Short mmCIF file of C-alpha atoms and ligand atoms in Angstrom, two decimals:
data_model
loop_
_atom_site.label_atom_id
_atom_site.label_comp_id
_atom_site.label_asym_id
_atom_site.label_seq_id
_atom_site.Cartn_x
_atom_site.Cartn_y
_atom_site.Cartn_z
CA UNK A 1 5.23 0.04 -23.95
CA UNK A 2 3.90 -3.05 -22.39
CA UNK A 3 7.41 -5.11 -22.34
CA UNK A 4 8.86 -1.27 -20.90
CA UNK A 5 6.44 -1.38 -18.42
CA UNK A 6 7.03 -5.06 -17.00
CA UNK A 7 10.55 -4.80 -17.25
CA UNK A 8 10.77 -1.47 -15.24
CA UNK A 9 12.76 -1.67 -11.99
CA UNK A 10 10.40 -0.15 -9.34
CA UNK A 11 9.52 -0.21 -6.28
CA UNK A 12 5.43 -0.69 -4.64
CA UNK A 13 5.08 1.73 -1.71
CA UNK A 14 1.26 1.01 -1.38
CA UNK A 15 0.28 -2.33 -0.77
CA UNK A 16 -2.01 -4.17 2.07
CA UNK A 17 -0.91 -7.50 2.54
CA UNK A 18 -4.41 -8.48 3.47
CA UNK A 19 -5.53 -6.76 -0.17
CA UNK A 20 -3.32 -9.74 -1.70
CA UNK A 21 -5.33 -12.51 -0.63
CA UNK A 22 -5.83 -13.78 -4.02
CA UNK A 23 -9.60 -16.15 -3.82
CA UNK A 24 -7.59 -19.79 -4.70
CA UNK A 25 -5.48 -18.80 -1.86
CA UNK A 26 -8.46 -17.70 0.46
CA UNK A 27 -10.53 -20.59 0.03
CA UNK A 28 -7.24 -23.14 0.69
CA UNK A 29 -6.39 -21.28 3.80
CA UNK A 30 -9.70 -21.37 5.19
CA UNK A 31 -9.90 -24.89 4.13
CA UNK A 32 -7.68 -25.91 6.48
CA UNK A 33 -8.55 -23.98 9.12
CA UNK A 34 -11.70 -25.56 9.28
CA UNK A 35 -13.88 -22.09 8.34
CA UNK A 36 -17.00 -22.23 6.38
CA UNK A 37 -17.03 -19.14 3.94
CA UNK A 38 -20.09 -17.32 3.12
CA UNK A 39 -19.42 -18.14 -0.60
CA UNK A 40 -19.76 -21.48 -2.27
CA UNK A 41 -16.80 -20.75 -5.04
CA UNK A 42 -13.90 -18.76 -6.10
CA UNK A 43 -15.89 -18.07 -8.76
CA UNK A 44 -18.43 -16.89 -6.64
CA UNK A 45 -16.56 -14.86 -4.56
CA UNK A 46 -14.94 -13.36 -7.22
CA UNK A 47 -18.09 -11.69 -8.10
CA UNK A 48 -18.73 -10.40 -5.23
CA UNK A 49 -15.53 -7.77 -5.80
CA UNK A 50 -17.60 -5.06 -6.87
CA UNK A 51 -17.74 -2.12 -4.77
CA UNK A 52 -19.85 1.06 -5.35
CA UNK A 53 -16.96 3.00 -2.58
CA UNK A 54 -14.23 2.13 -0.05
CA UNK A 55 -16.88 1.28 2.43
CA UNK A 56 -18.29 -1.57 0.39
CA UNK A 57 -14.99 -3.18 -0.06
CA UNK A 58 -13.30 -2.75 3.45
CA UNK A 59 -16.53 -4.96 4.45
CA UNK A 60 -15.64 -7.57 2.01
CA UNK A 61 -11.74 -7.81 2.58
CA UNK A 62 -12.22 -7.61 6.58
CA UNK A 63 -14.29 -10.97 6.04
CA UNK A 64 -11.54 -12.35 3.63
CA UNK A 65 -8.73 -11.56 6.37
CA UNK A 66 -10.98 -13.32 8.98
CA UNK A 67 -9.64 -16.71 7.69
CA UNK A 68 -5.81 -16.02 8.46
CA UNK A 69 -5.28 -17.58 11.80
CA UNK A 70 -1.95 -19.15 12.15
CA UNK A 71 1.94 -17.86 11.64
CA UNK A 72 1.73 -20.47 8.23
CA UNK A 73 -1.02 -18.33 6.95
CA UNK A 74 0.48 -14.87 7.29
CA UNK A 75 4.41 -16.60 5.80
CA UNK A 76 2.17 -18.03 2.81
CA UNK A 77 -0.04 -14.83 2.18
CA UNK A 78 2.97 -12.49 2.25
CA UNK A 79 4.98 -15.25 0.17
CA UNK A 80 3.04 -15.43 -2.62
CA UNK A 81 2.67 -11.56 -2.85
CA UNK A 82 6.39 -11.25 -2.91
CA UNK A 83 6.64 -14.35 -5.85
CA UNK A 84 4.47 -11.57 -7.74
CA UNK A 85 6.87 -8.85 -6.86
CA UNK A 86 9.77 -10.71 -8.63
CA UNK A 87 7.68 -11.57 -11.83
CA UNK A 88 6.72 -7.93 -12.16
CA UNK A 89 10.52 -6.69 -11.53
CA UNK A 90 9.36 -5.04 -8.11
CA UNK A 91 12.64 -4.60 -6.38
CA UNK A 92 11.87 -3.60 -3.31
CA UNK A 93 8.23 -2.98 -1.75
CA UNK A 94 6.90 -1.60 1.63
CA UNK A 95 3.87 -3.49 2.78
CA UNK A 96 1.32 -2.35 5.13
CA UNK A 97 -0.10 -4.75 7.78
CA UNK A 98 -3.42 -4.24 9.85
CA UNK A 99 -2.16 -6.13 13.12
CA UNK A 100 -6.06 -4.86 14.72
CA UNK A 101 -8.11 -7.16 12.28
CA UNK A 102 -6.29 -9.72 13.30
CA UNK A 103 -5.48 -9.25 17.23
CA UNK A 104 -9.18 -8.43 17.07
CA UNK A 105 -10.55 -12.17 16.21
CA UNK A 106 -7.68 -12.91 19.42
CA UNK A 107 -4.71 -14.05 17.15
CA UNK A 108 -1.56 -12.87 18.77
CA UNK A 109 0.96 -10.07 17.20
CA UNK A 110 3.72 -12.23 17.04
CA UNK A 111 2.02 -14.77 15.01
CA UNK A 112 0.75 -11.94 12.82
CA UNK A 113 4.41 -10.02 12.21
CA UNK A 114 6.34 -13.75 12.95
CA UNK A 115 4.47 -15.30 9.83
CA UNK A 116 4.91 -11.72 7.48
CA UNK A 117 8.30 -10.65 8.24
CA UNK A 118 10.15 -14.59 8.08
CA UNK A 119 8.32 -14.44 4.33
CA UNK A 120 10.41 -11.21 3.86
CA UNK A 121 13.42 -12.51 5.26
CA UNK A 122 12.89 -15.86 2.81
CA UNK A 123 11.74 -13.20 -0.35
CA UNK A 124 15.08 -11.57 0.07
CA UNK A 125 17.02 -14.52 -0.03
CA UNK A 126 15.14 -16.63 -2.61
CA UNK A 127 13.58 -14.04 -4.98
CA UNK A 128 16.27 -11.00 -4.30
CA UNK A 129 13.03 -8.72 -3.67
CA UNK A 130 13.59 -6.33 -0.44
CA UNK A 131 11.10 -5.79 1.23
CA UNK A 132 10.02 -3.34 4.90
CA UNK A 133 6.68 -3.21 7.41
CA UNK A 134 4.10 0.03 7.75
CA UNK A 135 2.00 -1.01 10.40
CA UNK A 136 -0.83 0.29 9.80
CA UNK A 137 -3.78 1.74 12.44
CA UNK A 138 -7.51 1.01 11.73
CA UNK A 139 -9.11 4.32 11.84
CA UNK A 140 -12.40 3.02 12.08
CA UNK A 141 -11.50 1.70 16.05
CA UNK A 142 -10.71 4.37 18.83
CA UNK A 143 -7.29 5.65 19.34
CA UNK A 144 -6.85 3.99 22.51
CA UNK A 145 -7.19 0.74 20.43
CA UNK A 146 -4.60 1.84 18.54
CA UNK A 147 -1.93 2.65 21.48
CA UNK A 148 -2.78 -0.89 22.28
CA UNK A 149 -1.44 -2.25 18.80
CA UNK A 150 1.81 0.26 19.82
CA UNK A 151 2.62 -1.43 22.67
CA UNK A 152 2.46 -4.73 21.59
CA UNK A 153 4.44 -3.75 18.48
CA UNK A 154 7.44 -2.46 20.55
CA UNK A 155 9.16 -6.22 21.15
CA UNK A 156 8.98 -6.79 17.42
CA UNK A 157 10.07 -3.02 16.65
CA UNK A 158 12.99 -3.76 14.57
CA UNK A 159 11.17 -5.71 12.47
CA UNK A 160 8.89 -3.06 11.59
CA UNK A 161 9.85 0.41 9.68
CA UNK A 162 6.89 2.82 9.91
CA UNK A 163 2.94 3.29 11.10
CA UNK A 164 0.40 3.90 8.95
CA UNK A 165 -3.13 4.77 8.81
CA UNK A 166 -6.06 2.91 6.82
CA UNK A 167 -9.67 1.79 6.84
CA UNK A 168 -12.67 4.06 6.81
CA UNK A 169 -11.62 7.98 6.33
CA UNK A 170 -14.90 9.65 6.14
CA UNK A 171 -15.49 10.60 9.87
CA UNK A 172 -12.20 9.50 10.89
CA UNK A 173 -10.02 11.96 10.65
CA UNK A 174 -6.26 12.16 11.19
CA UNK A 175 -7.05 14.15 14.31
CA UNK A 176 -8.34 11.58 16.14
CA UNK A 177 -4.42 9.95 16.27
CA UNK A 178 -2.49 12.83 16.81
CA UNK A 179 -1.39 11.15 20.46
CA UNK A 180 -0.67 7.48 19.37
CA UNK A 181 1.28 9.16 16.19
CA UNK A 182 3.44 11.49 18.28
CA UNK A 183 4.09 7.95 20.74
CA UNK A 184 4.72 5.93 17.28
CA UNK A 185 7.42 8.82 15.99
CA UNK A 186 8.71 8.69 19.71
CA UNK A 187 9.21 4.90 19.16
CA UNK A 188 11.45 5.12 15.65
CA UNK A 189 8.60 4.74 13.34
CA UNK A 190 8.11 6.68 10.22
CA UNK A 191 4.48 8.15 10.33
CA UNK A 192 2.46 7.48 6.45
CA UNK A 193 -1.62 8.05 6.74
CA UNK A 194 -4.54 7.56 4.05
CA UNK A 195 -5.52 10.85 3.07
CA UNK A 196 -7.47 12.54 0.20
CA UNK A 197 -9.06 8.90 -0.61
CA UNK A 198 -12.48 9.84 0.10
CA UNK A 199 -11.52 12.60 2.44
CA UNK A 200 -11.47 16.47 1.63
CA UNK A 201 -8.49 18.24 1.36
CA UNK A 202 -8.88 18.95 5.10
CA UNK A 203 -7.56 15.84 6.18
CA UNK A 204 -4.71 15.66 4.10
CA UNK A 205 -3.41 19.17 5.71
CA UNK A 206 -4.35 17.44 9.17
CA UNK A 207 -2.53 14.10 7.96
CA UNK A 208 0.52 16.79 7.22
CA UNK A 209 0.15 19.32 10.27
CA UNK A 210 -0.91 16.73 13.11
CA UNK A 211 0.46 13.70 12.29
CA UNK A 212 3.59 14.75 10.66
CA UNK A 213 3.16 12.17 7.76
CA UNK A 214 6.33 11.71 5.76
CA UNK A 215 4.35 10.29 2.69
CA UNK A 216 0.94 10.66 1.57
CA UNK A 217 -1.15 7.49 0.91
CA UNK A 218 -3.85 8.59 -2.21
CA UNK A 219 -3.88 12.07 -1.88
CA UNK A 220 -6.03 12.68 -4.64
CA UNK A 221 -7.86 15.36 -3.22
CA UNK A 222 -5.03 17.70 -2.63
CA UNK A 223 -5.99 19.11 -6.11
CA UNK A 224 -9.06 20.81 -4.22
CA UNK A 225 -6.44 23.22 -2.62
CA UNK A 226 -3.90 25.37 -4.17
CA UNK A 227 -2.07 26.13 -0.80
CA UNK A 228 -1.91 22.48 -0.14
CA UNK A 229 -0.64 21.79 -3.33
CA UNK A 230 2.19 24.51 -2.51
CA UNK A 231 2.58 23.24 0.64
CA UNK A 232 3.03 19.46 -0.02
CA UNK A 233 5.53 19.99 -2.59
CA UNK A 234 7.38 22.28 -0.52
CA UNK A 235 7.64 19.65 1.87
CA UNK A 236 8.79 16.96 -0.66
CA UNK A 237 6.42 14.50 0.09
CA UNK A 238 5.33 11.53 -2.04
CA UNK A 239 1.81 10.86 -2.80
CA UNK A 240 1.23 6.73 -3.49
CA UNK A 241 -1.09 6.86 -6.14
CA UNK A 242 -3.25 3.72 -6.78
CA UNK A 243 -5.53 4.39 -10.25
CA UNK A 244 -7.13 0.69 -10.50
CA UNK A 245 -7.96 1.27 -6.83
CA UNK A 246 -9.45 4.23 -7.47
CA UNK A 247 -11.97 3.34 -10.56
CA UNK A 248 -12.80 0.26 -8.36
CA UNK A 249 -13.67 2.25 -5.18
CA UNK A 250 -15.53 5.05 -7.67
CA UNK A 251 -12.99 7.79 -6.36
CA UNK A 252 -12.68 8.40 -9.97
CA UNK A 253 -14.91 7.25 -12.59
CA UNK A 254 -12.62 6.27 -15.60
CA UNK A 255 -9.28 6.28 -15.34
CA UNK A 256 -9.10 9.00 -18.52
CA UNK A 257 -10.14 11.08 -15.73
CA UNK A 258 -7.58 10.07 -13.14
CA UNK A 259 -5.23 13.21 -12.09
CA UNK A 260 -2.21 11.62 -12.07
CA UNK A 261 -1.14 13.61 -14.82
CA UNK A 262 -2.14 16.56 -13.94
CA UNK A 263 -0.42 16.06 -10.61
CA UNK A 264 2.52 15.60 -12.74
CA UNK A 265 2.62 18.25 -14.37
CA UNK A 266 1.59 20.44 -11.19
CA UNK A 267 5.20 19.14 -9.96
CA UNK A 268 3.77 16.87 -7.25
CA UNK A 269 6.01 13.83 -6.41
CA UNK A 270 3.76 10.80 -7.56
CA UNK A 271 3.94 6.92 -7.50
CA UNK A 272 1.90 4.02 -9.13
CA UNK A 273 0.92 1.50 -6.76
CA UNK A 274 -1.98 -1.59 -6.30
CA UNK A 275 -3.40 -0.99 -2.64
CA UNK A 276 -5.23 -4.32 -3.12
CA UNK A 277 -4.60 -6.21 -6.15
CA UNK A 278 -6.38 -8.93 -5.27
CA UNK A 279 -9.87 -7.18 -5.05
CA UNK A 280 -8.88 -4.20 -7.65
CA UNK A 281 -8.25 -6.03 -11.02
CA UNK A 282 -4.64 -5.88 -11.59
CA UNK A 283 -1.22 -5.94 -9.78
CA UNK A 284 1.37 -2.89 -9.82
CA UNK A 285 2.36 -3.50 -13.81
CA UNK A 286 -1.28 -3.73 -14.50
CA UNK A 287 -1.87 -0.39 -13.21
CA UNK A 288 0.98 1.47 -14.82
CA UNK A 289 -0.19 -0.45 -18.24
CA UNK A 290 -3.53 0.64 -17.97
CA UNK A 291 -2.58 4.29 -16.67
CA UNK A 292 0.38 4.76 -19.47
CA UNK A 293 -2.79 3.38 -22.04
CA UNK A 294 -5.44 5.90 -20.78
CA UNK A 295 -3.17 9.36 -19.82
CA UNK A 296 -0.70 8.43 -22.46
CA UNK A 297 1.91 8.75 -20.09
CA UNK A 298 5.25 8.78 -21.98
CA UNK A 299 8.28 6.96 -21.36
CA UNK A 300 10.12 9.45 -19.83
CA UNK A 301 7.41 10.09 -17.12
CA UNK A 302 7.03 6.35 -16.50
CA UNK A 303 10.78 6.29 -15.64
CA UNK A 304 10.39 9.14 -13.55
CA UNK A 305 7.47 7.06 -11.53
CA UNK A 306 9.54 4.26 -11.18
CA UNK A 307 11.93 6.95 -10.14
CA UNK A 308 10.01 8.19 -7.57
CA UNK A 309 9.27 4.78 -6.07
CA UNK A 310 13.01 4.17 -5.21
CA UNK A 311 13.40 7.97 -4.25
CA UNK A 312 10.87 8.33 -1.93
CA UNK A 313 10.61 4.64 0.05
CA UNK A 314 12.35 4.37 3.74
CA UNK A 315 15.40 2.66 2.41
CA UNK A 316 18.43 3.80 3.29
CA UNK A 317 20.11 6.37 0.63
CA UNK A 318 22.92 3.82 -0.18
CA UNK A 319 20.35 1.66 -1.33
CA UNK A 320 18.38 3.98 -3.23
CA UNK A 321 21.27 4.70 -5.23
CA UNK A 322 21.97 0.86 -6.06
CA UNK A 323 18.19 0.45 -7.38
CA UNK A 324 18.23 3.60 -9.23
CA UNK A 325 21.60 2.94 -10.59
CA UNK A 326 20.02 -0.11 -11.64
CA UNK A 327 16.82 1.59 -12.89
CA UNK A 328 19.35 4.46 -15.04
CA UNK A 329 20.97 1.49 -16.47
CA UNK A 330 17.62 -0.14 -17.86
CA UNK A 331 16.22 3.42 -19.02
CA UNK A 332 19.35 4.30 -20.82
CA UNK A 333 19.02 1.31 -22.70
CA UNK A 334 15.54 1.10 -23.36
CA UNK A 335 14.14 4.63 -23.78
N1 ADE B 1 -7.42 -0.71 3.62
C1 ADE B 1 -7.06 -1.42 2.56
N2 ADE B 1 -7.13 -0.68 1.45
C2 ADE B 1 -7.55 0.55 1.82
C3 ADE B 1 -7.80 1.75 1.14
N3 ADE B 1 -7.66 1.88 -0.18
N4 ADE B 1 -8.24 2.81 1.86
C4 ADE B 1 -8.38 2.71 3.17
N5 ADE B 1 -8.16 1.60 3.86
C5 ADE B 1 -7.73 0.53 3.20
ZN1 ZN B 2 -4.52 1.69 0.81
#
């Protein structure tokens, strides 16, 4: 199952660059830029990744992002994510950027999309992994903050494929967007939002109603509500499932537990993916091993995951086909 599993071709359609930033890496980049981190060790800092829910952890990796200051520092962060992509047969992922933690500490945009999207351009060439942008809204900060991000994403717009929505749910809802969304689909961007992390079932149908999501990032608490259940699937929308996430951030307790089965077999359209592999104990493989392991998820339904992740990313439908073509091949084979 394990050799299956790594030699999958899938795709990763939940993923925050920032969430990649591996310690060694960390503590090199702020190295040279001269910062002085709070921890004395990558040892030491690696024991501080343990997070009782999401808003223990955002507080962590918001400090860990606060050492990325130059375009070299973005190009080698989303670099060595997509070196990882390749070893794990990842052929094609969509990577969500927070441009406000960033633009925040005063770094510009364009060093911020300049540094991510010429490590894309060099991933394609070098490591034949293809790769888009979700740029990605901090709930936690006013929407008026996040019209702000729009507009200085509009010279770089080609570069970047969809907006998304992340950070601190509870007391954030999807409401409080519903303007910079509508500007963002005006603009050419594909709307995605966090929903059903921590958040009640409420805020997924907002994320659905109001913001006119496309995908569903979690989603796990669209189980709470039979109509919404209904109603996503009648939609055909993709929920990006993240299980290791989700043990680590106590939205579930062990991963025997984890729905992903049972959203499965509900019919829901599901995906495995890493949100932040750095901080969550495993990259994408890791968390289809240890999900297959625990649900004992067959082969047919891993295929069907990996499926899934082609089916429903923003690539065009010519190159869907080529990756699942690809995908058929290896399952054909291999079953
Ligand atoms: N930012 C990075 N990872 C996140 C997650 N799992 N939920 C909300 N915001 C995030
Ligand atoms: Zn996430």
């Amino acid at each position: 199952m394990q050799k299956f599993i790594e030699n999958l071709p899938k795709a990763e359609l939940h993923l925050h660059i920032e969430g990649t930033f591996e310690p060694e890496l960390l503590f090199k980049i702020a190295q040279r830029n001269n910062i002085k981190l709070k921890y004395g060790s990558v040892e030491e800092l690696r024991k501080a990744y343990s997070f009782n829910c999401l808003q223990d952890f955002l507080d962590i990796y918001y400090q860990g992002a606060g050492v990325l200051m130059t375009e070299q520092d973005f190009y080698d962060l989303t670099y060595s994510y997509l070196t990882k992509c390749a070893e794990q047969n990842v052929r094609h992922t969509e990577i969500m950027f927070d441009p406000q933690t960033h633009t925040e500490r005063g770094i510009a945009f364009e060093t911020i999309i300049n540094g991510i999207s010429k490590a894309v351009e060099a991933a394609k060439q070098n490591l034949n992994v293809s790769a888009l942008l979700i740029m990605s809204y901090l709930r936690h900060l006013s929407e008026e903050a996040a019209f702000k991000t729009l507009e200085q994403s509009i010279p770089f717009k080609e570069k970047i494929t969809a907006v998304g929505l992340d950070s601190s749910e509870k007391g954030n809802p999807p409401s409080k967007f519903k303007n910079v969304f509508e500007a963002s689909i005006k603009e050419g961007y594909i709307p995605v939002a966090h929903a059903g992390e921590e958040g009640d079932a409420g805020y997924i149908w907002e994320a659905l109603d109001i913001l006119k999501i496309k995908r569903i990032d979690h989603g796990n608490n669209c189980l709470q509500d039979e109509a919404l259940i209904q109603e996503i699937i009648k939609r055909d929308l993709a929920l990006t499932v993240c299980p290791l996430s989700n043990t680590a951030l106590q939205v579930v307790k062990d991963l025997k537990d984890h729905s992903l089965k049972k959203m499965i077999d509900l019919g829901l359209k599901t995906t495995i993916n890493s949100d932040d592999p750095a901080y969550f104990g495993g990259q994408v493989n890791q968390n289809y091993i240890d999900t297959q392991k625990a649900l004992n998820l067959t082969k047919e339904e891993l295929y069907q995951l990996a499926k899934n992740s082609f089916q429903y990313s923003f690539l065009s439908d010519s190159n869907k086909n080529t990756f699942i073509k690809e995908l058929d091949e290896y399952y054909l084979k291999n079953k």
